[in-house]
Amino acid sequence: MTNPFLTVANVRLIEQQVKKILSAKSSSKDPEVLNAVKGLAVAEIKEKLPNATAEILHAISNISDRTDAELFKESLKRYTIPFKTISEKGLQKLFRKDKKLKLPKLEMVDWHSISYLSWLDSGTHRQYIVIEKDGAFVALRGVSQPQYATKGICAICNQHGAVHLFTATVKGNADMYTSYSNYICDDVETCNAHVTDYEKLEAFVARNLV
Ligand SMILES: [Zn+2]
């Protein structure tokens, strides 16, 4: 039994490459084109994930249709390190200053498919974000501004899509408050599917906590 060694973001990166293979497959009948795309996919994964095993790289080169891709994605699950499970109590502790904290439905969360946990209180428009850093949780709270919904680049996953303004307010020295606003994806699930670089996610949270 192999120990899980891929983060969810690592898995998303691999999936992105698999998607490129499938789209090359559907747009060209030339086997050489397909092989070239596979070569690039493998090279990219090797470069960004030096710990990817030969078995994984081999499986990627053998993908030739959607069924292979699905089976391969399924096979990655056993190597995936899920997001550290957090309980309702744990969340209450993280956001202890928040009176009447509205909690997400934790039983609905697929811990194997998220790089960060986020939910919105539609009453107060507060949006909560939790990431993991060095085995601990880091919590960020901001205000989601759906009135500023638009299309743009998300500050978390860096993909283009439907975004809204997220504003975090930080108390600095001498009771001065500073607000930081960023556009982030409207849909947390879609965003999580696009997070391939955990460091960028950490940097986003850190920027808003300062
Ligand atoms: Zn996003």
XYZ file of N, CA and C and ligand atoms in Angstrom:
631
model
N 0.851 -1.205 0.000
C 0.000 0.000 0.000
C 0.883 1.251 0.000
N 0.709 2.059 -1.025
C 1.514 3.277 -1.141
C 0.962 4.355 -0.213
N 1.862 5.087 0.411
C 1.407 6.218 1.213
C 0.988 7.352 0.291
N -0.113 8.028 0.619
C -0.509 9.172 -0.207
C 0.607 10.224 -0.225
N 0.920 10.741 -1.399
C 1.995 11.734 -1.485
C 1.637 12.920 -2.376
N 0.419 12.907 -2.932
C 0.020 14.032 -3.790
C -0.981 14.910 -3.056
N -0.757 16.217 -3.085
C -1.768 17.108 -2.512
C -2.909 17.208 -3.519
N -4.022 17.760 -3.068
C -5.154 17.937 -3.982
C -4.726 18.844 -5.143
N -3.925 19.873 -4.836
C -3.445 20.777 -5.895
C -2.568 20.020 -6.902
N -1.755 19.094 -6.416
C -0.935 18.260 -7.312
C -1.827 17.456 -8.257
N -2.891 16.884 -7.693
C -3.811 16.070 -8.496
C -4.481 16.938 -9.568
N -4.845 18.167 -9.183
C -5.475 19.091 -10.149
C -4.524 19.412 -11.290
N -3.250 19.544 -10.955
C -2.242 19.825 -11.983
C -2.163 18.659 -12.974
N -2.164 17.449 -12.437
C -2.123 16.259 -13.298
C -3.389 16.201 -14.157
N -4.532 16.463 -13.543
C -5.804 16.425 -14.285
C -5.815 17.433 -15.432
N -5.213 18.590 -15.163
C -5.143 19.621 -16.203
C -4.363 19.111 -17.424
N -3.299 18.391 -17.154
C -2.500 17.836 -18.253
C -3.270 16.746 -18.997
N -4.019 15.942 -18.241
C -4.826 14.886 -18.856
C -5.869 15.514 -19.787
N -6.427 16.628 -19.344
C -7.406 17.355 -20.153
C -6.798 17.795 -21.484
N -5.546 18.247 -21.430
C -4.854 18.666 -22.659
C -4.709 17.494 -23.620
N -4.408 16.322 -23.060
C -4.261 15.116 -23.898
C -5.592 14.800 -24.566
N -6.672 14.855 -23.769
C -7.990 14.529 -24.334
C -8.405 15.534 -25.402
N -8.073 16.801 -25.193
C -8.505 17.761 -26.204
C -7.657 17.625 -27.466
N -6.380 17.243 -27.314
C -5.543 16.994 -28.502
C -6.099 15.804 -29.270
N -6.527 14.806 -28.508
C -7.082 13.583 -29.092
C -8.334 13.907 -29.916
N -9.175 14.810 -29.373
C -10.420 15.085 -30.080
C -10.217 16.056 -31.249
N -9.104 16.790 -31.234
C -8.934 17.747 -32.332
C -7.976 17.272 -33.420
N -7.258 16.184 -33.159
C -6.341 15.716 -34.203
C -6.341 14.194 -34.287
N -6.286 13.709 -35.516
C -6.244 12.245 -35.692
C -4.806 11.770 -35.845
N -3.903 12.725 -35.877
C -2.495 12.400 -36.104
C -1.856 11.844 -34.821
N -1.436 10.565 -34.851
C -0.860 9.987 -33.624
C 0.413 10.707 -33.175
N 1.106 11.307 -34.121
C 2.341 12.014 -33.731
C 2.037 13.264 -32.912
N 0.944 13.933 -33.299
C 0.529 15.123 -32.552
C 0.182 14.711 -31.124
N -0.583 13.636 -31.030
C -1.008 13.159 -29.717
C 0.207 12.781 -28.856
N 1.165 12.090 -29.472
C 2.364 11.709 -28.726
C 3.154 12.919 -28.258
N 3.187 13.949 -29.121
C 3.905 15.169 -28.740
C 3.224 15.817 -27.532
N 1.893 15.863 -27.576
C 1.157 16.474 -26.459
C 1.387 15.665 -25.173
N 1.376 14.342 -25.316
C 1.633 13.489 -24.137
C 3.027 13.746 -23.583
N 3.987 13.883 -24.494
C 5.365 14.156 -24.079
C 5.453 15.448 -23.281
N 4.751 16.468 -23.779
C 4.764 17.764 -23.085
C 4.095 17.657 -21.720
N 2.991 16.904 -21.685
C 2.262 16.733 -20.420
C 3.162 16.060 -19.386
N 3.829 15.006 -19.804
C 4.715 14.272 -18.885
C 5.868 15.175 -18.426
N 6.425 15.938 -19.377
C 7.548 16.831 -19.029
C 7.105 17.885 -18.013
N 5.915 18.428 -18.230
C 5.414 19.467 -17.322
C 5.203 18.898 -15.917
N 4.646 17.689 -15.860
C 4.401 17.078 -14.546
C 5.733 16.754 -13.856
N 6.675 16.239 -14.638
C 7.992 15.922 -14.064
C 8.631 17.170 -13.472
N 8.473 18.286 -14.194
C 9.106 19.520 -13.754
C 8.441 20.064 -12.483
N 7.105 20.072 -12.494
C 6.410 20.683 -11.357
C 6.210 19.732 -10.187
N 6.182 18.443 -10.480
C 5.998 17.455 -9.405
C 7.115 16.413 -9.471
N 8.273 16.784 -8.959
C 9.405 15.844 -9.046
C 9.125 14.521 -8.334
N 8.131 14.502 -7.457
C 7.837 13.251 -6.741
C 6.828 12.350 -7.468
N 6.385 12.769 -8.644
C 5.464 11.902 -9.412
C 6.186 10.603 -9.766
N 5.544 9.488 -9.514
C 6.214 8.209 -9.724
C 6.229 7.830 -11.201
N 7.128 6.923 -11.532
C 7.221 6.416 -12.905
C 5.888 5.785 -13.302
N 5.227 5.174 -12.334
C 3.942 4.521 -12.595
C 2.907 5.544 -13.076
N 2.881 6.693 -12.423
C 1.938 7.746 -12.804
C 2.278 8.293 -14.189
N 3.554 8.564 -14.413
C 3.975 9.114 -15.710
C 3.665 8.124 -16.837
N 3.891 6.862 -16.558
C 3.619 5.820 -17.539
C 2.122 5.758 -17.854
N 1.326 5.830 -16.802
C -0.135 5.778 -16.989
C -0.608 6.952 -17.843
N -0.005 8.127 -17.646
C -0.399 9.301 -18.435
C -0.080 9.073 -19.911
N 1.098 8.516 -20.185
C 1.454 8.281 -21.597
C 0.551 7.245 -22.247
N -0.128 6.454 -21.423
C -0.997 5.414 -21.994
C -2.457 5.825 -22.136
N -2.761 7.065 -21.769
C -4.156 7.506 -21.888
C -4.505 7.734 -23.355
N -5.555 7.041 -23.809
C -5.918 7.304 -25.200
C -7.386 7.694 -25.376
N -8.170 7.590 -24.337
C -9.548 8.078 -24.466
C -10.101 8.483 -23.091
N -11.352 8.931 -23.127
C -11.997 9.430 -21.925
C -12.087 8.361 -20.819
N -12.334 7.127 -21.221
C -12.444 6.050 -20.228
C -11.111 5.847 -19.512
N -10.024 5.814 -20.299
C -8.687 5.696 -19.683
C -8.473 6.832 -18.695
N -8.868 8.028 -19.133
C -8.644 9.215 -18.299
C -9.409 9.095 -16.984
N -10.663 8.628 -17.083
C -11.471 8.484 -15.866
C -10.864 7.445 -14.926
N -10.432 6.322 -15.496
C -9.827 5.268 -14.672
C -8.553 5.770 -14.012
N -7.794 6.511 -14.792
C -6.544 7.053 -14.260
C -6.815 8.014 -13.100
N -7.802 8.909 -13.319
C -8.137 9.877 -12.259
C -8.580 9.156 -10.997
N -9.364 8.096 -11.194
C -9.836 7.291 -10.068
C -8.637 6.687 -9.330
N -7.650 6.232 -10.114
C -6.484 5.570 -9.517
C -5.631 6.551 -8.705
N -5.753 7.850 -9.009
C -4.952 8.837 -8.269
C -5.445 9.031 -6.839
N -6.709 8.639 -6.618
C -7.299 8.890 -5.296
C -6.495 8.257 -4.168
N -5.944 7.067 -4.449
C -5.232 6.399 -3.347
C -3.907 7.093 -3.023
N -3.444 7.964 -3.919
C -2.200 8.702 -3.643
C -2.464 10.092 -3.081
N -3.756 10.439 -2.986
C -4.089 11.816 -2.622
C -4.177 12.041 -1.116
N -3.491 13.079 -0.669
C -3.585 13.469 0.744
C -4.795 14.389 0.858
N -5.832 13.980 1.568
C -7.012 14.850 1.649
C -6.746 16.084 2.500
N -7.594 17.068 2.340
C -7.532 18.250 3.208
C -7.771 17.768 4.630
N -7.025 18.337 5.548
C -7.148 17.928 6.948
C -8.582 18.179 7.440
N -9.222 17.118 7.914
C -10.611 17.260 8.347
C -10.717 18.192 9.549
N -11.705 19.049 9.509
C -11.935 19.953 10.638
C -13.384 19.802 11.091
N -13.588 19.882 12.383
C -14.938 19.708 12.932
C -15.606 21.076 13.084
N -16.896 21.053 13.409
C -17.612 22.311 13.659
C -16.968 23.061 14.826
N -16.584 22.292 15.835
C -15.926 22.910 16.998
C -14.634 23.602 16.586
N -13.883 22.905 15.716
C -12.617 23.458 15.224
C -12.847 24.764 14.489
N -13.907 24.809 13.678
C -14.212 26.037 12.929
C -14.616 27.162 13.882
N -15.410 26.796 14.900
C -15.827 27.818 15.862
C -14.623 28.418 16.580
N -13.627 27.565 16.831
C -12.413 28.040 17.487
C -11.633 28.984 16.565
N -11.583 28.600 15.278
C -10.853 29.426 14.313
C -11.462 30.813 14.157
N -12.799 30.856 14.185
C -13.483 32.141 13.990
C -14.187 32.541 15.291
N -13.465 32.448 16.376
C -14.143 32.630 17.665
C -14.675 34.045 17.895
N -14.106 35.023 17.172
C -14.602 36.397 17.346
C -15.947 36.607 16.660
N -16.284 35.649 15.810
C -17.488 35.789 15.019
C -18.708 35.327 15.800
N -19.501 36.274 16.255
C -20.729 35.905 16.954
C -21.694 35.347 15.910
N -22.463 34.369 16.286
C -23.442 33.758 15.386
C -22.815 33.255 14.090
N -21.679 32.599 14.243
C -21.001 32.047 13.070
C -21.889 31.024 12.375
N -22.091 31.223 11.088
C -22.877 30.244 10.338
C -21.914 29.196 9.785
N -22.162 27.946 10.121
C -21.217 26.897 9.730
C -21.607 26.250 8.407
N -20.624 25.739 7.675
C -20.940 25.044 6.419
C -21.425 23.629 6.718
N -21.971 22.976 5.706
C -22.410 21.589 5.897
C -21.191 20.687 5.711
N -20.522 20.408 6.800
C -19.264 19.667 6.711
C -19.443 18.250 6.174
N -20.637 17.675 6.418
C -20.853 16.298 5.954
C -20.920 16.244 4.422
N -21.084 17.397 3.775
C -21.155 17.429 2.319
C -19.774 17.636 1.676
N -18.772 17.916 2.507
C -17.462 18.256 1.949
C -16.707 16.996 1.525
N -16.195 17.018 0.298
C -15.324 15.936 -0.158
C -13.879 16.378 0.106
N -13.316 15.880 1.187
C -11.993 16.342 1.647
C -10.888 15.997 0.656
N -11.172 15.048 -0.231
C -10.178 14.676 -1.248
C -10.190 15.624 -2.442
N -11.132 16.552 -2.474
C -11.197 17.389 -3.670
C -11.019 18.874 -3.381
N -10.645 19.207 -2.154
C -10.461 20.640 -1.874
C -9.037 20.960 -1.411
N -8.576 22.124 -1.869
C -7.293 22.652 -1.387
C -7.556 23.663 -0.295
N -8.771 24.217 -0.316
C -9.167 25.122 0.755
C -10.659 24.959 0.999
N -11.055 25.280 2.233
C -12.463 25.183 2.603
C -13.013 26.603 2.629
N -14.137 26.811 1.980
C -14.705 28.148 2.001
C -16.214 28.078 1.947
N -16.850 28.988 2.635
C -18.302 29.058 2.577
C -18.741 30.494 2.815
N -19.992 30.707 2.442
C -20.522 32.055 2.471
C -21.756 32.084 3.360
N -21.856 33.098 4.178
C -23.090 33.312 4.921
C -23.903 34.290 4.081
N -24.944 33.768 3.432
C -25.657 34.626 2.482
C -26.417 35.748 3.185
N -26.642 35.622 4.483
C -27.306 36.685 5.223
C -26.393 37.881 5.441
N -25.164 37.609 5.888
C -24.240 38.704 6.221
C -23.249 38.986 5.095
N -23.246 38.123 4.069
C -22.272 38.189 2.970
C -20.845 37.940 3.434
N -20.706 37.397 4.626
C -19.353 37.072 5.067
C -18.899 35.793 4.371
N -17.658 35.821 3.922
C -17.106 34.618 3.310
C -15.915 34.161 4.146
N -15.890 32.864 4.411
C -14.868 32.289 5.268
C -13.969 31.392 4.434
N -12.664 31.485 4.690
C -11.701 30.672 3.953
C -10.758 30.026 4.969
N -10.555 28.721 4.820
C -9.631 28.016 5.710
C -8.632 27.248 4.852
N -7.348 27.441 5.144
C -6.333 26.633 4.465
C -5.507 25.910 5.528
N -4.644 25.032 5.059
C -3.749 24.306 5.949
C -2.345 24.819 5.709
N -1.630 25.063 6.788
C -0.232 25.422 6.616
C 0.575 24.767 7.727
N 1.563 24.009 7.326
C 2.420 23.298 8.269
C 1.620 22.541 9.324
N 0.590 21.848 8.876
C -0.183 21.003 9.775
C -1.218 21.744 10.619
N -1.268 23.079 10.484
C -2.260 23.840 11.253
C -3.228 24.523 10.290
N -4.319 25.026 10.822
C -5.282 25.736 9.973
C -5.029 27.235 10.034
N -5.212 27.882 8.903
C -5.131 29.338 8.862
C -6.484 29.830 8.372
N -7.070 30.772 9.113
C -8.424 31.219 8.802
C -8.440 32.654 8.303
N -9.271 32.883 7.312
C -9.424 34.230 6.756
C -10.909 34.522 6.622
N -11.304 35.729 7.043
C -12.695 36.109 6.889
C -12.769 37.414 6.116
N -13.700 37.479 5.212
C -13.863 38.710 4.455
C -15.319 38.907 4.113
N -15.575 39.936 3.358
C -16.937 40.188 2.914
C -16.989 39.972 1.418
N -17.945 39.174 1.035
C -18.114 38.862 -0.365
C -19.078 39.894 -0.937
N -18.720 40.483 -2.069
C -19.570 41.543 -2.616
C -20.140 41.148 -3.968
N -21.272 40.407 -3.915
C -21.841 39.899 -5.169
C -22.283 41.022 -6.109
N -22.481 42.246 -5.554
C -22.853 43.366 -6.437
C -21.692 43.732 -7.356
N -20.496 43.278 -7.013
C -19.346 43.497 -7.885
C -18.964 42.221 -8.620
N -19.950 41.497 -9.062
C -19.689 40.269 -9.813
C -19.345 40.632 -11.249
N -18.359 39.948 -11.765
C -17.931 40.231 -13.137
C -17.178 39.013 -13.673
N -16.547 39.171 -14.821
C -15.664 38.120 -15.339
C -14.243 38.602 -15.134
N -13.411 37.737 -14.668
C -12.038 38.180 -14.454
C -11.160 37.055 -13.969
N -9.956 37.442 -13.555
C -8.982 36.464 -13.076
C -9.142 36.329 -11.561
N -9.229 35.097 -11.103
C -9.375 34.823 -9.673
C -8.010 34.899 -8.981
N -7.975 35.584 -7.840
C -6.711 35.749 -7.108
C -6.267 34.455 -6.422
N -7.164 33.475 -6.341
C -6.801 32.219 -5.677
C -6.282 31.196 -6.682
N -7.074 30.957 -7.743
C -6.684 29.900 -8.691
C -6.057 30.450 -9.976
N -6.124 31.783 -10.147
C -5.534 32.444 -11.312
C -6.146 32.073 -12.656
N -7.377 31.559 -12.598
C -8.072 31.241 -13.847
C -9.092 32.333 -14.137
N -9.471 32.427 -15.407
C -10.462 33.404 -15.822
C -11.850 32.792 -15.655
N -12.766 33.557 -15.078
C -14.118 33.041 -14.923
C -15.000 34.041 -14.216
N -16.151 33.551 -13.734
C -17.084 34.408 -13.004
C -16.512 34.669 -11.612
N -16.286 35.945 -11.312
C -15.660 36.306 -10.037
C -16.476 37.386 -9.315
N -16.211 37.534 -8.029
C -16.805 38.638 -7.273
C -15.729 39.228 -6.370
N -16.002 40.403 -5.854
C -15.018 41.057 -5.014
C -15.077 40.485 -3.589
N -13.915 40.180 -3.070
C -13.784 39.676 -1.702
C -12.917 40.696 -0.952
N -13.445 41.205 0.150
C -12.703 42.243 0.871
C -12.440 41.825 2.308
N -11.180 41.813 2.658
C -10.798 41.487 4.033
C -10.332 42.778 4.699
N -10.772 42.973 5.923
C -10.370 44.183 6.643
C -9.478 43.799 7.810
N -8.350 44.443 7.871
C -7.347 44.072 8.861
C -7.078 45.254 9.783
N -7.013 44.936 11.067
C -6.728 45.990 12.036
C -5.213 46.103 12.188
N -4.695 47.276 11.940
C -3.245 47.466 12.049
C -2.886 48.205 13.316
N -1.809 48.947 13.264
C -1.362 49.721 14.427
C -2.333 50.861 14.727
N -2.392 51.257 15.955
C -3.169 52.419 16.397
C -4.622 52.382 15.906
N -5.183 51.154 15.905
C -6.581 50.977 15.510
C -6.908 51.438 14.089
N -5.898 51.431 13.241
C -6.148 51.784 11.844
C -6.578 50.518 11.113
N -7.585 50.675 10.296
C -8.056 49.527 9.539
C -7.657 49.656 8.069
N -7.242 48.545 7.512
C -6.911 48.534 6.098
C -7.727 47.446 5.429
N -8.250 47.753 4.267
C -9.019 46.740 3.532
C -8.261 46.279 2.308
N -8.369 45.008 2.060
C -7.763 44.420 0.874
C -8.869 43.799 0.046
N -8.918 44.165 -1.218
C -9.949 43.596 -2.082
C -9.327 42.810 -3.219
N -9.914 41.678 -3.473
C -9.462 40.817 -4.571
C -10.670 40.208 -5.236
N -10.530 39.923 -6.515
C -11.565 39.156 -7.187
C -11.277 37.678 -6.996
N -12.292 36.941 -6.571
C -12.133 35.487 -6.467
C -13.330 34.798 -7.136
N -13.162 33.539 -7.492
C -14.218 32.793 -8.184
C -15.523 32.820 -7.393
N -16.635 32.927 -8.106
C -17.951 32.833 -7.473
C -18.151 31.448 -6.887
N -17.713 30.461 -7.652
C -18.000 29.096 -7.273
C -16.772 28.439 -6.645
N -16.905 28.091 -5.372
C -15.772 27.541 -4.629
C -15.327 26.187 -5.198
N -16.306 25.411 -5.653
C -15.977 24.084 -6.182
C -15.140 24.200 -7.465
N -15.588 25.096 -8.354
C -14.847 25.320 -9.596
C -13.452 25.840 -9.285
N -13.393 26.764 -8.327
C -12.107 27.344 -7.966
C -11.161 26.251 -7.457
N -11.664 25.420 -6.554
C -10.850 24.333 -6.018
C -10.353 23.395 -7.114
N -11.184 23.217 -8.141
C -10.785 22.343 -9.242
C -9.642 22.961 -10.047
N -9.460 24.282 -9.903
C -8.419 24.976 -10.668
C -7.165 25.281 -9.869
N -7.195 25.024 -8.576
C -6.004 25.328 -7.774
C -4.941 24.257 -8.022
N -3.897 24.651 -8.761
C -2.831 23.690 -9.049
C -1.543 24.091 -8.340
N -1.578 25.266 -7.714
C -0.376 25.764 -7.074
C -0.728 26.225 -5.652
N -0.407 25.375 -4.690
C -0.811 25.656 -3.308
C -0.117 26.900 -2.757
N 1.101 27.155 -3.229
C 1.840 28.319 -2.729
C 1.121 29.620 -3.061
N 0.490 29.655 -4.236
C -0.246 30.870 -4.618
C -1.455 31.063 -3.706
N -2.082 29.960 -3.346
C -3.226 30.023 -2.423
C -2.767 30.529 -1.056
N -1.652 29.982 -0.583
C -1.094 30.426 0.709
C -0.748 31.905 0.663
N -0.177 32.331 -0.464
C 0.215 33.734 -0.605
C -1.018 34.636 -0.581
N -2.099 34.185 -1.218
C -3.338 34.967 -1.215
C -3.832 35.168 0.223
N -3.860 34.084 0.983
C -4.336 34.178 2.368
C -3.408 35.073 3.186
N -2.107 34.877 3.026
C -1.140 35.666 3.794
C -1.263 37.158 3.493
N -1.449 37.505 2.212
C -1.582 38.920 1.810
C -2.759 39.590 2.507
N -3.839 38.812 2.703
C -5.054 39.379 3.280
C -5.076 39.353 4.804
N -4.105 38.680 5.376
C -4.057 38.587 6.844
C -3.131 39.629 7.441
N -2.258 40.172 6.597
C -1.233 41.101 7.103
C -1.872 42.315 7.767
Zn -10.635 30.679 -8.415
